[in-house]
Backbone as ProteinMPNN parsed JSONL, in Angstrom:
{"seq_chain_A": "MTQDPAEAAALDRQFAELLPCRTNDPELWFAEHTSEVERAKALCRTCPLQAGCLAGALDRNEPWGVWGGEVFVDGVVVARKRGRGRPRKSEQAA", "coords_chain_A": {"N_chain_A": [[45.653, 352.127, 256.945], [49.042, 352.513, 257.232], [51.946, 350.585, 256.866], [54.986, 350.338, 258.57], [58.04, 350.138, 256.796], [60.15, 348.623, 257.912], [58.79, 347.009, 259.735], [57.198, 345.565, 257.958], [59.165, 344.151, 256.544], [60.16, 342.571, 258.621], [57.916, 340.991, 259.196], [57.7, 339.638, 256.76], [60.044, 338.107, 256.85], [59.489, 336.487, 259.081], [57.256, 335.07, 258.142], [58.388, 333.74, 255.957], [59.977, 331.919, 257.258], [58.245, 329.885, 257.812], [57.918, 328.55, 255.494], [58.983, 325.786, 253.776], [60.407, 325.798, 251.348], [61.725, 328.149, 251.435], [63.427, 327.964, 253.555], [65.11, 325.865, 253.173], [67.569, 324.374, 250.966], [67.121, 325.681, 247.799], [67.632, 324.184, 245.505], [66.864, 321.641, 246.113], [64.222, 321.265, 245.392], [64.358, 320.843, 242.745], [65.816, 318.612, 242.264], [67.82, 315.846, 241.06], [68.107, 313.293, 242.087], [66.133, 310.658, 243.3], [65.677, 310.258, 246.064], [66.144, 312.802, 247.15], [64.153, 314.282, 245.888], [61.901, 313.077, 246.995], [62.283, 313.893, 249.609], [61.889, 316.663, 249.347], [59.174, 316.644, 248.618], [58.073, 315.654, 250.999], [58.713, 317.734, 252.758], [57.095, 319.71, 251.677], [54.592, 318.904, 252.517], [54.306, 319.99, 255.011], [53.877, 322.619, 254.627], [52.122, 325.699, 254.832], [51.135, 326.82, 252.525], [50.714, 324.895, 250.613], [48.515, 323.92, 248.95], [47.863, 326.201, 247.392], [50.307, 326.633, 246.135], [50.553, 324.347, 244.53], [48.284, 324.681, 242.897], [48.984, 327.066, 241.578], [51.265, 326.22, 240.186], [50.136, 324.38, 238.435], [48.479, 326.093, 236.964], [50.427, 327.678, 235.744], [51.651, 325.857, 234.174], [54.042, 324.485, 234.957], [57.182, 323.174, 234.037], [58.958, 321.357, 235.34], [60.096, 320.012, 238.509], [59.391, 320.137, 242.096], [56.327, 321.008, 243.253], [54.01, 322.227, 245.453], [54.013, 319.778, 246.751], [53.887, 317.87, 244.796], [55.326, 316.129, 241.985], [56.607, 317.401, 239.029], [57.215, 316.497, 235.754], [58.33, 317.179, 232.656], [56.132, 318.911, 232.426], [54.001, 317.461, 233.411], [52.218, 316.015, 236.122], [53.652, 313.55, 238.076], [53.781, 310.388, 239.801], [56.192, 309.468, 240.959], [59.54, 310.498, 240.646], [61.8, 309.191, 238.488], [65.174, 308.226, 238.744], [68.21, 309.005, 236.889], [69.313, 306.936, 234.147], [69.111, 303.35, 233.741], [66.327, 301.632, 235.127], [66.27, 299.915, 238.308], [65.985, 296.371, 238.692], [64.156, 295.699, 240.646], [62.392, 297.837, 240.55], [61.064, 297.597, 238.186], [58.099, 296.77, 236.395], [56.437, 293.65, 236.744]], "CA_chain_A": [[46.753, 352.088, 257.875], [50.31, 352.281, 256.547], [52.854, 349.771, 257.657], [56.392, 350.723, 258.555], [58.811, 349.202, 255.964], [60.922, 347.705, 258.762], [57.83, 346.031, 260.25], [56.821, 344.714, 256.835], [60.29, 343.259, 256.288], [60.214, 341.615, 259.728], [56.818, 340.049, 258.98], [58.08, 338.801, 255.619], [61.039, 337.141, 257.322], [58.811, 335.526, 259.951], [56.416, 334.207, 257.307], [59.278, 332.914, 255.145], [60.475, 330.842, 258.108], [57.239, 328.825, 257.808], [57.89, 327.939, 254.171], [60.145, 324.929, 253.603], [61.183, 326.155, 250.159], [62.508, 329.345, 251.762], [64.375, 327.681, 254.637], [65.982, 324.774, 252.724], [68.26, 324.627, 249.706], [66.159, 325.725, 246.695], [67.94, 323.135, 244.528], [66.193, 320.411, 246.529], [62.948, 321.169, 244.678], [64.674, 320.544, 241.343], [66.861, 317.601, 242.386], [67.839, 314.714, 240.128], [68.039, 312.039, 242.833], [64.789, 310.341, 243.791], [65.585, 310.452, 247.515], [66.047, 314.238, 247.41], [62.826, 314.699, 245.435], [60.959, 312.609, 248.019], [62.468, 314.777, 250.774], [61.206, 317.927, 249.028], [57.73, 316.392, 248.703], [57.732, 315.543, 252.416], [58.761, 319.085, 253.328], [55.922, 320.437, 251.184], [53.406, 318.511, 253.281], [54.233, 320.813, 256.222], [53.778, 324.02, 254.217], [50.774, 326.262, 254.879], [50.738, 327.276, 251.191], [50.828, 323.751, 249.713], [47.438, 323.868, 247.945], [48.025, 327.342, 246.493], [51.525, 326.409, 245.357], [50.218, 323.356, 243.512], [47.352, 325.305, 241.946], [49.753, 328.009, 240.769], [52.133, 325.461, 239.275], [49.275, 323.83, 237.38], [48.067, 327.232, 236.124], [51.589, 328.146, 234.978], [52.189, 324.723, 233.415], [55.45, 324.312, 235.335], [57.731, 322.029, 233.307], [59.61, 320.381, 236.199], [60.314, 320.389, 239.901], [58.387, 319.788, 243.104], [55.453, 322.157, 243.511], [52.851, 321.833, 246.245], [54.109, 318.378, 247.144], [53.778, 316.987, 243.629], [56.482, 316.16, 241.095], [56.319, 317.718, 237.636], [58.227, 316.075, 234.784], [57.856, 317.587, 231.324], [54.837, 319.571, 232.54], [52.966, 316.52, 233.853], [52.39, 315.534, 237.486], [53.942, 312.118, 238.122], [53.802, 309.863, 241.168], [57.576, 309.417, 241.414], [60.553, 310.844, 239.645], [62.821, 308.174, 238.327], [66.526, 308.736, 238.584], [68.826, 308.786, 235.578], [69.788, 305.595, 233.829], [68.21, 302.213, 233.671], [65.734, 301.347, 236.446], [66.663, 298.668, 238.951], [65.046, 295.285, 238.426], [63.097, 295.737, 241.663], [61.458, 298.896, 240.224], [60.38, 297.292, 236.946], [56.846, 296.021, 236.527], [56.585, 292.237, 236.382]], "C_chain_A": [[48.022, 351.726, 257.1], [51.228, 351.505, 257.475], [54.273, 350.279, 257.475], [57.164, 349.7, 257.719], [59.624, 348.198, 256.785], [60.021, 346.622, 259.344], [57.426, 345.054, 259.147], [57.924, 343.709, 256.526], [60.398, 342.19, 257.37], [59.109, 340.568, 259.583], [57.114, 339.109, 257.818], [59.077, 337.723, 256.045], [60.386, 336.064, 258.196], [57.963, 334.558, 259.137], [57.28, 333.256, 256.485], [59.822, 331.741, 255.949], [59.499, 329.67, 258.176], [57.223, 328.043, 256.499], [59.14, 327.097, 253.947], [61.016, 325.308, 252.402], [62.014, 327.416, 250.383], [63.575, 329.069, 252.803], [65.316, 326.531, 254.301], [66.619, 325.17, 251.401], [67.252, 324.609, 248.558], [66.388, 324.642, 245.647], [67.248, 321.817, 244.857], [64.903, 320.187, 245.742], [63.134, 320.895, 243.178], [65.759, 319.472, 241.265], [66.713, 316.498, 241.335], [67.621, 313.39, 240.858], [66.655, 311.852, 243.446], [64.659, 310.61, 245.281], [65.451, 311.932, 247.872], [64.676, 314.782, 246.994], [61.779, 314.288, 246.473], [61.079, 313.45, 249.286], [61.764, 316.11, 250.552], [59.692, 317.751, 249.136], [57.282, 316.314, 250.16], [57.739, 316.906, 253.098], [57.543, 319.9, 252.904], [54.672, 320.116, 252.002], [53.23, 319.345, 254.547], [53.95, 322.28, 255.898], [52.333, 324.522, 254.259], [50.264, 326.71, 253.504], [50.715, 326.144, 250.164], [49.772, 323.76, 248.611], [47.577, 324.998, 246.929], [49.244, 327.2, 245.599], [51.244, 325.431, 244.222], [49.296, 323.951, 242.458], [48.084, 326.279, 241.021], [50.64, 327.305, 239.764], [51.322, 324.863, 238.132], [48.833, 324.929, 236.416], [49.203, 327.696, 235.214], [52.177, 327.074, 234.074], [53.684, 324.539, 233.682], [56.023, 323.07, 234.655], [58.375, 320.97, 234.205], [59.75, 320.922, 237.604], [59.221, 319.871, 240.811], [57.633, 321.065, 243.438], [54.245, 321.664, 244.287], [52.838, 320.362, 246.601], [53.962, 317.381, 246.01], [54.995, 317.173, 242.729], [56.008, 316.416, 239.668], [57.499, 317.268, 236.788], [57.656, 316.353, 233.411], [56.433, 318.142, 231.373], [53.7, 318.691, 233.01], [53.264, 316.101, 235.292], [52.578, 314.024, 237.427], [54.018, 311.665, 239.57], [55.204, 309.878, 241.761], [58.497, 309.824, 240.283], [61.598, 309.746, 239.648], [64.173, 308.841, 238.169], [67.038, 308.476, 237.173], [69.205, 307.329, 235.394], [68.688, 304.559, 233.832], [67.624, 301.924, 235.05], [66.252, 300.026, 237.005], [65.609, 297.617, 238.65], [63.897, 295.301, 239.413], [62.057, 296.813, 241.37], [60.653, 298.597, 238.967], [59.113, 296.506, 237.214], [57.062, 294.587, 236.073], [55.769, 291.887, 235.166]], "O_chain_A": [[48.047, 350.723, 256.388], [51.279, 351.734, 258.683], [54.698, 350.605, 256.367], [56.969, 348.499, 257.908], [59.766, 347.043, 256.383], [60.42, 345.461, 259.441], [57.326, 343.851, 259.385], [57.641, 342.538, 256.273], [60.694, 341.033, 257.073], [59.346, 339.383, 259.821], [56.811, 337.918, 257.887], [58.96, 336.566, 255.642], [60.693, 334.878, 258.066], [57.952, 333.358, 259.413], [56.934, 332.085, 256.333], [60.101, 330.682, 255.387], [59.891, 328.568, 258.561], [56.587, 326.993, 256.408], [60.247, 327.635, 253.929], [62.236, 325.15, 252.448], [62.912, 327.712, 249.596], [64.526, 329.838, 252.935], [66.234, 326.248, 255.071], [66.251, 326.177, 250.796], [66.582, 323.595, 248.363], [65.446, 324.225, 244.973], [67.066, 320.973, 243.979], [64.536, 319.047, 245.459], [62.158, 320.735, 242.446], [66.53, 319.433, 240.306], [65.63, 316.261, 240.801], [67.018, 312.469, 240.307], [66.089, 312.774, 244.033], [63.638, 311.137, 245.724], [64.72, 312.278, 248.8], [64.112, 315.64, 247.673], [60.877, 315.063, 246.79], [60.081, 313.692, 249.963], [61.116, 316.631, 251.46], [59.004, 318.612, 249.684], [56.231, 316.847, 250.517], [56.871, 317.198, 253.921], [57.021, 320.693, 253.688], [53.795, 320.965, 252.159], [52.132, 319.406, 255.101], [53.801, 323.095, 256.808], [51.426, 323.845, 253.777], [49.068, 326.953, 253.346], [50.699, 326.41, 248.962], [50.118, 323.62, 247.438], [47.424, 324.771, 245.729], [49.217, 327.602, 244.436], [51.65, 325.662, 243.083], [49.503, 323.749, 241.261], [47.827, 326.307, 239.818], [50.756, 327.741, 238.618], [51.777, 324.845, 236.988], [48.814, 324.727, 235.202], [48.976, 328.06, 234.061], [53.092, 327.345, 233.297], [54.485, 324.449, 232.752], [55.397, 322.01, 234.697], [58.342, 319.788, 233.862], [59.555, 322.109, 237.863], [58.256, 319.251, 240.365], [58.22, 322.067, 243.848], [53.531, 320.774, 243.824], [51.772, 319.762, 246.738], [53.918, 316.174, 246.245], [55.615, 318.236, 242.714], [55.119, 315.729, 239.166], [58.645, 317.615, 237.071], [56.609, 315.817, 233.048], [55.626, 317.882, 230.481], [52.547, 319.122, 233.011], [54.419, 315.861, 235.645], [51.785, 313.307, 236.817], [54.287, 312.468, 240.464], [55.392, 310.251, 242.919], [58.25, 309.525, 239.114], [62.193, 309.424, 240.676], [64.294, 309.89, 237.538], [66.381, 307.814, 236.37], [69.392, 306.59, 236.36], [67.5, 304.87, 233.915], [68.348, 301.966, 236.045], [66.626, 299.129, 236.25], [64.456, 297.953, 238.382], [62.773, 294.952, 239.054], [60.941, 296.73, 241.882], [59.658, 299.271, 238.702], [59.052, 295.686, 238.13], [57.796, 294.342, 235.115], [55.779, 290.738, 234.726]]}, "name": "protein", "num_of_chains": 1, "seq": "MTQDPAEAAALDRQFAELLPCRTNDPELWFAEHTSEVERAKALCRTCPLQAGCLAGALDRNEPWGVWGGEVFVDGVVVARKRGRGRPRKSEQAA"}
């Protein structure tokens, strides 16, 4: 069965509306500020493709960004992305 190109485009648009990375600013997934990175991670939790996105990022050895709800820094998944500069005293280990 062949699909009409207009129908295919409409389905693509509808599906894209379910993906947070397609409906929000793409820069959010590569943000420098910790609060923005945490927002991207939270948005990923609502995505139907979260597991596949994370698996793909691991396979591709993504160097940075938020992929599948996880933060990559220098190709490694980290719990939290630290902002630039010296950490606050409250963030330092005792």
